[in-house]
Structures are given as C-alpha cells and as structure tokens.
XYZ file of C-alpha atoms in Angstrom:
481
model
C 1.060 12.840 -21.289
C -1.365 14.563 -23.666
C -2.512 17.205 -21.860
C -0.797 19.814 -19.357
C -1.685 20.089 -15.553
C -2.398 22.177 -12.658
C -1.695 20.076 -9.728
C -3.492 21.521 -6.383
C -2.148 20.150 -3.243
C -4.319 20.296 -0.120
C -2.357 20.028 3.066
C 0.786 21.034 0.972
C 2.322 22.339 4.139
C 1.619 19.050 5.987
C 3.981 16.371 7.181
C 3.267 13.625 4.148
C 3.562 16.659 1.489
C 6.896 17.335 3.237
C 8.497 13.893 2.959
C 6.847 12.185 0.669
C 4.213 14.676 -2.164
C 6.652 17.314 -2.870
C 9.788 15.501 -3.148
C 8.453 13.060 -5.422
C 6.822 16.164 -7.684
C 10.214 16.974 -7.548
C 11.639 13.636 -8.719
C 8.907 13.506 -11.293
C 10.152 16.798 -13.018
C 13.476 15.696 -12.480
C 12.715 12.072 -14.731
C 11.039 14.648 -17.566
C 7.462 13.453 -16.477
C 6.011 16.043 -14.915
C 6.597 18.866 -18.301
C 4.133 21.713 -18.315
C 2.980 21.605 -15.121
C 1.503 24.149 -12.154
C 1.320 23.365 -8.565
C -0.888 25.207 -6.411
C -0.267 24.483 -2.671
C -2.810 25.079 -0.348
C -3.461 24.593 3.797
C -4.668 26.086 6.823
C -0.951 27.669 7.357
C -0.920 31.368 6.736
C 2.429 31.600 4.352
C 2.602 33.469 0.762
C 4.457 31.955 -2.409
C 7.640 32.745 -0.959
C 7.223 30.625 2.157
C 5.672 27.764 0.962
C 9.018 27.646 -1.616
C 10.779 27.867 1.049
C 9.543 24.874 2.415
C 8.957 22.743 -0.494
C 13.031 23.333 -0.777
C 13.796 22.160 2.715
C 11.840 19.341 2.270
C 13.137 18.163 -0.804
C 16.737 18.881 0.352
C 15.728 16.728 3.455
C 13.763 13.945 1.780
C 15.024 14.082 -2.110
C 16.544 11.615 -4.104
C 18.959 13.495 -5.530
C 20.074 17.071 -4.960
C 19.040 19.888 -6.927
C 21.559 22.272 -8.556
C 20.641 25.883 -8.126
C 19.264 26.104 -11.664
C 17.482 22.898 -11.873
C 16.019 24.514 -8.785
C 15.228 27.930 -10.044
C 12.983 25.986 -13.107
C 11.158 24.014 -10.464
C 10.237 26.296 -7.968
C 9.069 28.430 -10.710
C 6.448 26.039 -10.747
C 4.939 26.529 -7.567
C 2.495 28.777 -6.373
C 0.015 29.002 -2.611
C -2.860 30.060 -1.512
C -4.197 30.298 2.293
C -7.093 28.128 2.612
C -8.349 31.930 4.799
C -8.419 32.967 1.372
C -11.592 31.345 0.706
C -12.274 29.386 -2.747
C -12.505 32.587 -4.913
C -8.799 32.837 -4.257
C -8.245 29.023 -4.997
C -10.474 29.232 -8.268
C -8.142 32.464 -9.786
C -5.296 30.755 -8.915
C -5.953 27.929 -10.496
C -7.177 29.520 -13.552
C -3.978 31.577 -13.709
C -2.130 28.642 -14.137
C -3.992 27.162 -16.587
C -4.277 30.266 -18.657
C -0.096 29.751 -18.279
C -0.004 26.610 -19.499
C -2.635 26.739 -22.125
C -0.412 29.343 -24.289
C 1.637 26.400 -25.034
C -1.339 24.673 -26.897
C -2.184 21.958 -25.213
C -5.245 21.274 -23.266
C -4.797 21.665 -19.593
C -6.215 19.075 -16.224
C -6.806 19.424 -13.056
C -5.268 17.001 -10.353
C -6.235 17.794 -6.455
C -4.436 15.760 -4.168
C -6.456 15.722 -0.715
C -3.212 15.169 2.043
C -5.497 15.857 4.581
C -7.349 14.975 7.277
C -10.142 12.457 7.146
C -12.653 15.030 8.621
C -12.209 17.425 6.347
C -11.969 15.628 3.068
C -15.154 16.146 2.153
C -15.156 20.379 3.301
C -12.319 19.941 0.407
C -14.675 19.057 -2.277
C -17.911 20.977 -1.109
C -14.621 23.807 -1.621
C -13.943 21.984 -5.218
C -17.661 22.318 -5.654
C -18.063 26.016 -4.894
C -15.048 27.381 -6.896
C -15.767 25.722 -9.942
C -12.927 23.323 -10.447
C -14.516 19.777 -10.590
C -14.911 19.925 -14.542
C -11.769 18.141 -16.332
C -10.517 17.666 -13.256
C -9.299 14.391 -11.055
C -9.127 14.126 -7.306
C -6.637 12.140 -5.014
C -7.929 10.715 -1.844
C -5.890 9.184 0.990
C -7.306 6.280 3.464
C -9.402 6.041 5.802
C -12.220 5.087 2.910
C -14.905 4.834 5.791
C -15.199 2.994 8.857
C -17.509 0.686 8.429
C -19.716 -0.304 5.683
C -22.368 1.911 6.424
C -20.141 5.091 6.524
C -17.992 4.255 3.147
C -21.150 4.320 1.338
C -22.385 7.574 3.171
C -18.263 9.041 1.803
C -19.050 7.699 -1.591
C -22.358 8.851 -1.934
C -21.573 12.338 -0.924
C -18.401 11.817 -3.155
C -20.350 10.696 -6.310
C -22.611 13.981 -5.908
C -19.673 16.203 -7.183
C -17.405 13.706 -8.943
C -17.912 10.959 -11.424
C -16.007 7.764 -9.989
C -13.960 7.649 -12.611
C -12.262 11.372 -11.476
C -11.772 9.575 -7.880
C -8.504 7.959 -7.335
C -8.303 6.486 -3.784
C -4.087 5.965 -3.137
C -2.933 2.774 -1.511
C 0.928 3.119 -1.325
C 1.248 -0.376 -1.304
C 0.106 -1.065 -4.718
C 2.291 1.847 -5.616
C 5.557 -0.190 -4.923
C 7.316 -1.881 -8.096
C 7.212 -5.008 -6.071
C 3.684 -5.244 -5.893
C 3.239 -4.784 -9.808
C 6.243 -7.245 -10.498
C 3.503 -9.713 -8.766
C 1.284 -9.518 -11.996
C 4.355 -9.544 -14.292
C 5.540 -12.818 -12.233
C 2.220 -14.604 -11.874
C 0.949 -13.963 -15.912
C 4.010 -13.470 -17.547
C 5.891 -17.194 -16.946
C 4.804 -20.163 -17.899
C 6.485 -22.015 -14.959
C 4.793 -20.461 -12.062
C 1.148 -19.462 -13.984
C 0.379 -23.365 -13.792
C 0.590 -24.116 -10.032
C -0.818 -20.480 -8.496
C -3.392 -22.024 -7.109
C -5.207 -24.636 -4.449
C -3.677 -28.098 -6.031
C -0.296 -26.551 -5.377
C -0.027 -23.567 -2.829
C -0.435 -24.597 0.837
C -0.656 -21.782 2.605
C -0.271 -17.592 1.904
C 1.813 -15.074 4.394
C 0.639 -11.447 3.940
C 3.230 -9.674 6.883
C 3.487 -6.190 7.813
C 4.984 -5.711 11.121
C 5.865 -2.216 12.181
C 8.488 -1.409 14.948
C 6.708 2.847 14.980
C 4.525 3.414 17.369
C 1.602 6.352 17.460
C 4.174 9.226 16.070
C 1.484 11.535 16.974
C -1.482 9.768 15.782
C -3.049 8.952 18.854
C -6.389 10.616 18.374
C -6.532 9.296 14.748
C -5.520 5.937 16.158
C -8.006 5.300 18.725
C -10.839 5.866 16.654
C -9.526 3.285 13.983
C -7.102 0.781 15.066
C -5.047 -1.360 12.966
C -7.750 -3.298 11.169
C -9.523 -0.344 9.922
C -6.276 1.401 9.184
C -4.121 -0.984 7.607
C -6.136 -4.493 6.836
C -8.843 -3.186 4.658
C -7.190 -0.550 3.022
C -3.688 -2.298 2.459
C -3.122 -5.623 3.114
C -6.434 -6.638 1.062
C -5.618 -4.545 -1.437
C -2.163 -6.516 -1.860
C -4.056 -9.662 -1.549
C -6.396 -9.133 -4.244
C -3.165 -8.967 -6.481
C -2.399 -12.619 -5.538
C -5.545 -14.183 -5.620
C -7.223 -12.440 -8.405
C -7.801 -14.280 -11.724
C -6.066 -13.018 -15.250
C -7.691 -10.295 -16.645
C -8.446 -9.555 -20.089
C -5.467 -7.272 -20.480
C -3.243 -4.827 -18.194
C -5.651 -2.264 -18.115
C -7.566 -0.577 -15.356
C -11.305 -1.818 -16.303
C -9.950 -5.875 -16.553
C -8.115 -5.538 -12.932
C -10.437 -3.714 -11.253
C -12.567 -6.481 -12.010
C -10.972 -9.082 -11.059
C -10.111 -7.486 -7.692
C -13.568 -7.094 -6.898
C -14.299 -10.699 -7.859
C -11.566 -11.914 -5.441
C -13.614 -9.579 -2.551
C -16.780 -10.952 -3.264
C -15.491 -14.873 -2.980
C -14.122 -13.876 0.535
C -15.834 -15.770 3.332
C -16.970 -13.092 6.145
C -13.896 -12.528 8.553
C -15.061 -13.914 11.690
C -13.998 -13.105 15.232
C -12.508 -16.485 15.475
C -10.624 -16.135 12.978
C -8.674 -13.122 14.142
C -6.289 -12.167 17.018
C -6.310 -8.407 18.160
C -3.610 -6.950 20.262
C -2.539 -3.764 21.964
C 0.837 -3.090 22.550
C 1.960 -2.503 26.348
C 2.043 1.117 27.340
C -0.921 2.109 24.935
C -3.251 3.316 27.060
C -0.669 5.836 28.662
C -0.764 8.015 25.511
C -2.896 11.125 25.336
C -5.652 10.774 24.283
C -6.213 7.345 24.354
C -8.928 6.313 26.682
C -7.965 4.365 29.933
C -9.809 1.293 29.024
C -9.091 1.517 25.343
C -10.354 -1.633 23.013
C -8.349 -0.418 20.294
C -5.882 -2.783 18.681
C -2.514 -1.957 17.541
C -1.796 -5.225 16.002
C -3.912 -7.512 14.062
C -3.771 -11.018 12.568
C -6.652 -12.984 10.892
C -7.045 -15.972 8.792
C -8.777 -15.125 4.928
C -10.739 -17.580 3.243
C -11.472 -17.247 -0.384
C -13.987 -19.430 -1.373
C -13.818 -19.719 -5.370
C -12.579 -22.205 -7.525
C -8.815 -21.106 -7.658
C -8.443 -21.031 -3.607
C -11.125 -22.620 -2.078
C -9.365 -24.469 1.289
C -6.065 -22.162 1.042
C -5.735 -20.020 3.825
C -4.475 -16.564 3.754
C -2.518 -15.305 6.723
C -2.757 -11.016 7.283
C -1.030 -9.775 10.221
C 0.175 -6.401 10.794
C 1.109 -4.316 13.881
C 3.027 -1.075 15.663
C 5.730 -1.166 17.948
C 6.878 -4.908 16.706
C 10.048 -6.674 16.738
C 10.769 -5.562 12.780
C 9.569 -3.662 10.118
C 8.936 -5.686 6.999
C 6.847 -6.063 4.092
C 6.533 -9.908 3.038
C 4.063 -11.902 1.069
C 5.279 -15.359 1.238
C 3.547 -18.391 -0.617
C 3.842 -21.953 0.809
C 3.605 -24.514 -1.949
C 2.620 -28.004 -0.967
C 5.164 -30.406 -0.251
C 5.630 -34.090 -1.655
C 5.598 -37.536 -0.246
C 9.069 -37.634 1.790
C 9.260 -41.531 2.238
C 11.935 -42.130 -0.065
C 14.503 -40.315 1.473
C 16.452 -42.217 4.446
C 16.432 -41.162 8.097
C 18.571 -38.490 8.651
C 18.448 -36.802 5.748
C 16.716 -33.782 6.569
C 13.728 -33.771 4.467
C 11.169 -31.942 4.728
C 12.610 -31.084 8.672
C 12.758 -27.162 7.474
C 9.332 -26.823 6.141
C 8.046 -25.900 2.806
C 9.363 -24.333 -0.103
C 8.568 -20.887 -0.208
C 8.046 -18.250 -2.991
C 8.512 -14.700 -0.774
C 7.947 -11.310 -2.602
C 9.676 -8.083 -0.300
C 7.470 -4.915 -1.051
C 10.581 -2.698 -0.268
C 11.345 0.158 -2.499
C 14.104 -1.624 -3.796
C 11.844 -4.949 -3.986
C 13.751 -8.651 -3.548
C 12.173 -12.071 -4.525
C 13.241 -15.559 -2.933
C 12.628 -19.348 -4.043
C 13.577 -21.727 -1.039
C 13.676 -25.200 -2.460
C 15.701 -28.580 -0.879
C 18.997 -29.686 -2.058
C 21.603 -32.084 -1.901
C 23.999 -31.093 0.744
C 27.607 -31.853 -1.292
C 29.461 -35.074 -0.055
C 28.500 -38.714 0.655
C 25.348 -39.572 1.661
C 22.078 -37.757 0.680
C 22.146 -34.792 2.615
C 19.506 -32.222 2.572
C 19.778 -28.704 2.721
C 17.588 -25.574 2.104
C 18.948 -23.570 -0.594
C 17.186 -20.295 -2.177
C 17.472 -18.251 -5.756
C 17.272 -14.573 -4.867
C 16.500 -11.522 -7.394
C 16.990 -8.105 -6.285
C 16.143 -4.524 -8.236
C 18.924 -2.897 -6.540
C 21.309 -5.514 -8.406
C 20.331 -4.551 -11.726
C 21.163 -1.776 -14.194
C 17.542 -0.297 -14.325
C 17.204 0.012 -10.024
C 17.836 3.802 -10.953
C 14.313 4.178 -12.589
C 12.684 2.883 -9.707
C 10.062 4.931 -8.695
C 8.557 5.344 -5.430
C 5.179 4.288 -4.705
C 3.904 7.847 -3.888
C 5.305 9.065 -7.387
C 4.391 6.413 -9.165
C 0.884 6.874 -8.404
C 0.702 10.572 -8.687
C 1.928 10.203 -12.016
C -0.362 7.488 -12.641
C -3.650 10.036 -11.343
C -2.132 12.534 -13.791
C -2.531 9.897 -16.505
C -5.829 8.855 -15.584
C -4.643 5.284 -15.089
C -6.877 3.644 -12.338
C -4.635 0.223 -12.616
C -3.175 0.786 -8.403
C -6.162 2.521 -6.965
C -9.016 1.251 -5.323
C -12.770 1.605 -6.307
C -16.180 2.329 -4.543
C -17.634 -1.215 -4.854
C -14.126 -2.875 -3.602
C -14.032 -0.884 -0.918
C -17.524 -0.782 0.193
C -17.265 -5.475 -0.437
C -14.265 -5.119 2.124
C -16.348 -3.322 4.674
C -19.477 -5.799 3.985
C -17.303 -8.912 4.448
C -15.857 -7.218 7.482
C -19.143 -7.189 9.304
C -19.017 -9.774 12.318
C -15.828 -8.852 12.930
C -16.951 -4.692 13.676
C -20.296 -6.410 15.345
C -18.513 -8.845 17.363
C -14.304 -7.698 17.698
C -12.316 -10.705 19.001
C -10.954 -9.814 22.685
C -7.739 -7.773 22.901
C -4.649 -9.014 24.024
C -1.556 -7.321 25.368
C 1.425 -8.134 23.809
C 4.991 -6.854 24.475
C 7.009 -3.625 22.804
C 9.687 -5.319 20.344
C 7.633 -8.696 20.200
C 6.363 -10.598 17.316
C 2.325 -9.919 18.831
C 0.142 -11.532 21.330
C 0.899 -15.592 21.799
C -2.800 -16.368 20.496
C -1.312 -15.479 16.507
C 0.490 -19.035 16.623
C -2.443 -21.041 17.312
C -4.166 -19.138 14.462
C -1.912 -19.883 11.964
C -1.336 -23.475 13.105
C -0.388 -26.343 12.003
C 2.079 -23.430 9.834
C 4.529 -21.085 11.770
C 4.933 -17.850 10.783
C 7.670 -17.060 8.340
C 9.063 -13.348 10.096
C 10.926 -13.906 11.518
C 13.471 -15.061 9.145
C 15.205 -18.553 9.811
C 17.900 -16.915 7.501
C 18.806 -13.958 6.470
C 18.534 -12.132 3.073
C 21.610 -12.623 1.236
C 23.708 -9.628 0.758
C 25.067 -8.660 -2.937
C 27.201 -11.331 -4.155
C 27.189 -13.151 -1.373
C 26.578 -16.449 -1.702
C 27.706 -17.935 1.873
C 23.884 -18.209 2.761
C-alpha cells in the first residue's frame, strides 16, 4: 500500500472485534500487510490503553491463527491505542491525529479507515461523531449489514450517509464475498474456456444458493425479531453471492466493471413474489425474550429468483437459508441440463441420480465438485455417478488463505470496492423486494434439526434440493467415494 493508516475501530471491545476484527488485524501484520499502521479502538466500555491490550491479546490468543511470540507481540500491541467513547469526539480527533503525526515522520502520506462494528442504531451517531471531530477528509468508512429495511429506509441510511461521505469512502462488508471461494467463482467462470461457453440458459437447468444454519438467536433476539432471515441474510448475502453467478463479464477485474455488472443482474430480477417464497419459524421461537408471543418473524427462508435477461431468462434460482437447521453449509450448486437418455438400455441407471452438478463450498478452506455419469467397470453398461473434487486445503498455497473478514479489511485499506456492495445495488434489492415486505408469504413452523418447513419441496419442484448430500465430500486422498 502507498500510503500509511490509522485504523479506528468502533465497537473494538465488542464480540465480532473479539473473534473476528482484531485477530485478523493481527494476521494482517503478521502476513507484512498491515506495515505502518495505528489502531485506535473505541466503545462504550470504560477501559484505558492498557485494558483494551489486554483484551485484544486474549482474543487473539483465543481466536488467532497462529500464536504470537512475546516479541512479535510486543511490536503489535505497540500498535494499539483506546479511547472511551465518554470521552467525547475531541478525545477521538487527538487521538487520531497523534497517530498520524506518528506515522507521517516516516514520509508517507497517512488514511483513515473507521470500521463501524456496531450496532445498527447507532451507525449513523458514529458518523454525525466522524462529522464533528473532523476526521471524514482522506478517510474511508466500514459499514456492517443491516443496509436498511426496506427500500424506503436504505435510501433514508444512504442519504444521510452521502451528506458526510462521498460513496466512494463507503465500503458496506458482506463476508460472503470476502471468502476465496466466492472470488475463485469469477476466476472459474471467465478464466476457462470449457465452462465460459455453457454458463448460461441453453445449458444450466437449475441454480442452488444454500445456507442452512444449525445456531440459533445467540443473543440476538431483539435484533432478530425486528428483521428476520430475509432481511438479514437474503438481501444482504445470498444476492450478493448470486450476482457473482449470474452477472455478465466485465470489462476487466476492477471495482467500476463489477459493480456494474452486479447491478445489471439486480435490475433483470423479476419482483420476488409471495408465491414464490416459503417462510418458516423454527419451533420454540416465540419462547425467547423478547420475541413477541405471536411473532411473524421468520427464521428460515426459501424463494425462487427469476432473472429475466438474455443469459437466464427461464432458469430458476433457488435461495434458502435458515437457523437452528439440520447442518451448517455454504453451497452454490449449478444443475446443467441433461441429454436425451434413450440410448442407454433398461437398467442401466441413467439419468436415475439426477443431473450433473457443478457445486462451489464457500468454506474458508473452499472445495469445488463436478458430478458427471460413468461407466460402472465390468460387463454390461453400468452407470454410476462419479465426481472430480478440488480442494484449497490440498494445495501448497492453502497457507495464504485469507479469511473473509481480513481480506476485506485489507481490501477497504486499499480502496478496492471489488467485494463490497453499493448504494444503487442495495437500494434495487430492496425495490425488487417489494410485494414480498407488502404481502409476506404465511409462516410455517418447522422442526429444530430439520431441513425447513415441508412447503420448500413443492417450491423447488420438479428439482429436489441438493443438502442434504446423497454423498459425502471425499476426504484427502480418498478416493473410495
């Protein structure tokens, strides 16, 4: 990087800074990509310097990578610095400032990042505070979902937004476009000349866009009610992983040509109507704390997305996401259509074990799988499903794998908007999402440790859904499956 930075971190005694913001700063300045830099923690928690490196050590003991050794630990915690957010923004500002007047003696010119781990509510008290102590000039800011509610209150956020920052200091995080396997998409779709031919209607069948969750509330409850797992995950996730698959190539790999073609792939979207989704709440919801006796919130959601451009148009796209299900997973699977079966005898099991499947996992440590029919060995013709599997962990670069949450802080600190979502994509999302908000489809119980209510198979028919698994992932070097 060019210039230097002061990184402030809002909520930096919070539970994501904990597991998740501090140990990857850590990681970061571990890799040699986080040189000549300042972090300023701030919260509502009344601790000094001392305490709050206190903390950031237990959590990146707890929640790290890889351990520290005392000096590599004496260098980094040198970095850190807090202020009380009782302190008011005077005290923020001269903090700030004193780190920058640190860094600058090195020569080079010095940024501001502010990373906002903090409650919806108070996101925007954050940058009124920005505002006020003078530290929204060559600086960047860091925003975590919810990006509004509804259509009507994401443009109210980005309006208020947009009256202290340019739109091209915001950086709204989606940790799923953080992951390597969600990039590797673009590298697989653009970058080989056998699948770049047949991503599209003439070929694919059918797309499987699965995130089933087996946490529950963890705490959330209040949060929870007042959003539900469309607002929380659908719009600012699983559309946002969607876009990557359906959007058309772009210029190049830059920011400008992808945020473009995201928003294109929004705007062909057909409205999601209630019909066209299933909503469920998990047994036992309603006994949390605040949650409301007759709560109409859903905890699991699964709709059908039409895209209605040239590329897709009559290719359903299956989203379904949920708490408290039977496994946690993170799948996009592509159906591709299958051929004229005649040929092959009775008996021979074609076509009996459905399509061939492309499937992407979005795990840290991302896997890929092609399902295709073969000839079992032996007289006769035979068929069996066989599958080519690539995982990162297998190779000798799964060390530089970095996790979504660094990856994208170090991508905000770079000004590279690639994996971050803008104003007008959001604010399309919320506008398509309209009869759906208006109108929700009825909520359904479903059980804990289930798969969601019984209504999600006759949405997705005449296709089953593919979690779970008819096999399993095959293990390193095993090749029994």
């Amino acid at each position: 990087m060019e210039n230097a930075h002061v990184i402030v971190l809002f909520g930096a005694t919070g539970d994501l800074s904990r597991r998740k913001l501090l140990p990857g700063l850590m990681r970061l300045w571990q890799a040699g990509l986080l040189d000549d830099t300042r972090i300023v923690g701030t919260s509502l928690d009344d601790v000094d310097t001392e305490g709050f490196v206190r903390i950031a050590h237990e959590s990146c003991e707890e929640f790290g990578k890889r351990a520290l050794s005392p000096e590599e630990w004496e260098t980094f915690s040198g970095m850190l610095s807090f202020v009380p957010q009782s302190a008011g923004p005077p005290a923020l500002a001269e903090a700030v400032r004193e780190a920058e007047t640190e860094l600058a003696r090195g020569g080079r010119p010095v940024d501001f990042l502010h990373y906002l781990s903090v409650p919806p509510k108070a996101a925007l008290d954050v940058v009124r505070q920005l505002d006020e102590a003078g530290l929204v000039k060559q600086s960047r800011i860091v925003m975590e979902k919810p990006f509004g509610t509804d259509l009507e209150s994401a443009r109210r956020l980005n309006e208020r937004l947009h009256q202290v920052f340019d739109e091209a200091q915001i950086f709204r995080i989606d940790h799923f476009l953080g992951k390597e396997a969600a990039q590797n998409i673009l590298a697989f779709r653009f970058a080989n000349g056998l699948f770049e031919p047949i991503w599209n209607r003439n070929f694919i069948d059918h797309v499987q866009i699965d995130v089933p969750e087996t946490l529950g509330l963890e705490g959330r409850s209040r949060f929870y009610e007042g959003t539900g797992a469309y607002r929380d995950m659908v719009v600012t996730h699983l559309m946002q992983v969607l876009a990557f698959m359906a959007m058309e190539p772009p210029t190049s790999l830059a920011p400008g040509p992808i945020s473009d073609e995201k928003l294109k792939v929004f705007r062909s979207m057909r409205p999601i109507e209630p019909h066209n989704v299933v909503r469920g709440q998990y047994a036992g919801y309603r006994d949390h704390d605040e949650v409301a006796d007759d709560s109409d919130t859903e905890t699991f959601v699964a709709l059908k997305v039409e895209i209605d451009n040239w590329r897709w148009a009559g290719v359903p796209f299956y989203l379904r996401t949920g708490k408290k299900m039977a496994e946690g997973a993170r799948i996009i699977s592509i159906a591709f259509k299958e051929p004229p079966l005649t040929m092959f005898p009775r008996g021979s099991n074609a076509g009996t074990q459905g399509p061939d499947h492309l499937t992407f996992d979005l795990a840290d440590q991302s896997r890929m799988s092609l399902s295709f029919y073969g000839k079992r060995p032996g007289p006769g013709m035979k068929l069996e499903k066989l599958s080519m599997q690539f995982a990162t962990h297998e190779t000798s670069s799964s060390l530089a794998v970095l996790e979504a949450y660094e990856r994208l802080i170090h991508d905000a600190l770079r000004g590279d908007h690639t994996l971050f979502t803008t104003a007008a994509g959001i604010e399309t999302l919320w506008e398509k999402s309209i009869p759906l908000l208006v109108t929700p489809s009825p909520v359904r119980t479903y059980p804990v440790g289930s798969w969601g209510p019984n209504a999600i198979h006759q949405l997705v028919a005449p296709h089953a859904w593919r979690l779970p698994f008819e096999r399993s992932w095959r293990e390193h070097n095993d090749y029994g499956q």
